[in-house]
Amino acid sequence: MPDSAPITPPAPSPVQERHPDLARLVEHFYGQARQDLLLGPIFADRVEDWPHHLRALTAFWAAQLRGRGSYRGTPLAAHRAMASRLSPAHFARWLELWDAATVQVMGPDDAMALQTKACRIASVLQAAVLAP
């Protein structure tokens, strides 16, 4: 079973303070993903610094939803590094959990926008990572 210890983040980063709704969404979603039987082991093996990961992903989603944020990561490279462990089922499960989390945490318009963006991103990542 994946490590399910609570995440005790340090003081919020500026992006988390500017986008508290997205910070709550990211924390909620990854709390669920870490417990998931399919996704949890992937995250347990890859993420060493959860507070940093949550800050980075809050910045990523702020940039995606609101066109502003300080995200500077390389999601394609990160996912390609896990290619041997990923399958279409992982992407489908990620989207299933993401959609549920957005509905639970965000308002309807933002939830729909985040779901649409996540679906596009997942399609691009899946095609690039799982391509023969």
Coordinates of C-alpha atoms in Angstrom, one line a residue:
M1 CA 0.0 0.0 0.0
P2 CA 1.4 3.5 -0.8
D3 CA 2.5 5.8 1.9
S4 CA -0.6 7.5 3.1
A5 CA 0.9 9.6 5.8
P6 CA -0.7 13.1 5.9
I7 CA 1.1 15.8 4.0
T8 CA 2.2 18.6 6.3
P9 CA 3.1 21.4 4.0
P10 CA 5.3 24.3 4.9
A11 CA 3.9 27.8 4.8
P12 CA 2.0 28.4 1.6
S13 CA 4.0 29.5 -1.4
P14 CA 3.0 32.8 -3.2
V15 CA 1.1 30.8 -5.9
Q16 CA -0.8 28.9 -3.3
E17 CA -1.7 32.1 -1.6
R18 CA -2.9 33.7 -4.9
H19 CA -4.8 30.5 -5.9
P20 CA -6.1 28.9 -2.7
D21 CA -8.9 27.1 -4.5
L22 CA -6.4 25.4 -6.8
A23 CA -4.1 24.6 -3.9
R24 CA -7.1 22.9 -2.2
L25 CA -7.9 21.0 -5.4
V26 CA -4.3 19.8 -5.9
E27 CA -4.1 18.7 -2.2
H28 CA -7.4 17.0 -2.4
F29 CA -6.7 15.2 -5.7
Y30 CA -3.2 14.0 -4.7
G31 CA -4.5 12.8 -1.4
Q32 CA -6.9 10.6 -3.3
A33 CA -4.4 9.6 -5.9
R34 CA -1.8 8.6 -3.3
Q35 CA -4.4 6.2 -1.8
D36 CA -5.5 4.8 -5.2
L37 CA -4.5 1.2 -5.8
L38 CA -3.5 1.9 -9.4
L39 CA -1.9 5.4 -9.2
G40 CA -0.6 5.3 -5.6
P41 CA 2.4 3.1 -6.2
I42 CA 3.5 5.2 -9.2
F43 CA 3.4 8.4 -7.0
A44 CA 5.0 6.6 -4.0
D45 CA 8.0 5.6 -6.2
R46 CA 8.4 9.0 -8.0
V47 CA 7.6 11.8 -5.6
E48 CA 10.0 12.4 -2.8
D49 CA 9.1 15.9 -1.7
W50 CA 5.3 16.2 -1.6
P51 CA 5.1 19.8 -0.4
H52 CA 7.3 20.8 -3.4
H53 CA 5.3 18.6 -5.8
L54 CA 2.0 20.2 -4.6
R55 CA 3.4 23.7 -4.9
A56 CA 4.6 23.0 -8.5
L57 CA 1.3 21.5 -9.5
T58 CA -0.7 24.4 -8.1
A59 CA 1.5 26.6 -10.2
F60 CA 0.9 24.4 -13.2
W61 CA -2.9 24.5 -12.9
A62 CA -2.9 28.2 -12.2
A63 CA -1.1 28.7 -15.5
Q64 CA -3.5 26.3 -17.3
L65 CA -6.7 27.8 -15.8
R66 CA -5.8 31.4 -15.3
G67 CA -2.9 32.0 -17.6
R68 CA -0.7 32.9 -14.8
G69 CA 1.6 31.0 -12.5
S70 CA 5.2 30.2 -12.0
Y71 CA 5.3 26.6 -13.2
R72 CA 8.7 25.8 -14.9
G73 CA 8.6 22.0 -15.0
T74 CA 8.8 19.5 -17.8
P75 CA 5.8 17.2 -17.5
L76 CA 6.5 15.3 -20.8
A77 CA 10.0 14.4 -19.6
A78 CA 8.7 13.4 -16.2
H79 CA 6.0 11.1 -17.7
R80 CA 8.4 9.7 -20.3
A81 CA 10.7 8.7 -17.5
M82 CA 7.9 6.4 -16.2
A83 CA 6.8 5.1 -19.6
S84 CA 7.5 1.5 -18.8
R85 CA 5.2 1.7 -15.8
L86 CA 2.3 3.6 -17.5
S87 CA -0.6 2.3 -19.5
P88 CA -3.8 3.8 -20.9
A89 CA -5.5 2.6 -17.7
H90 CA -3.3 4.9 -15.6
F91 CA -4.3 7.9 -17.7
A92 CA -8.0 7.0 -17.5
R93 CA -7.9 6.5 -13.8
W94 CA -6.1 9.8 -13.3
L95 CA -8.8 11.6 -15.3
E96 CA -11.6 9.8 -13.4
L97 CA -10.1 11.0 -10.0
W98 CA -9.4 14.4 -11.4
D99 CA -12.9 14.9 -12.7
A100 CA -14.4 13.9 -9.3
A101 CA -12.0 16.2 -7.4
T102 CA -12.7 19.2 -9.6
V103 CA -16.5 18.7 -9.0
Q104 CA -15.9 18.4 -5.3
V105 CA -13.6 21.4 -4.8
M106 CA -14.2 23.9 -7.6
G107 CA -17.2 25.8 -8.9
P108 CA -18.9 24.4 -11.9
D109 CA -17.3 26.6 -14.6
D110 CA -13.8 26.1 -13.2
A111 CA -14.4 22.4 -12.8
M112 CA -15.5 22.0 -16.4
A113 CA -12.5 24.1 -17.7
L114 CA -10.1 22.1 -15.6
Q115 CA -11.6 18.8 -16.8
T116 CA -11.4 19.9 -20.4
K117 CA -7.7 21.0 -20.1
A118 CA -6.8 17.8 -18.2
C119 CA -8.4 15.6 -20.9
R120 CA -6.3 17.4 -23.6
I121 CA -3.1 17.2 -21.6
A122 CA -3.7 13.5 -20.9
S123 CA -4.2 12.8 -24.6
V124 CA -1.0 14.6 -25.5
L125 CA 1.0 12.9 -22.7
Q126 CA -0.5 9.5 -23.5
A127 CA 0.3 9.7 -27.2
A128 CA 3.8 10.9 -26.5
V129 CA 4.6 8.5 -23.7
L130 CA 3.0 5.4 -24.9
A131 CA 3.7 5.7 -28.6
P132 CA 5.6 2.7 -30.0

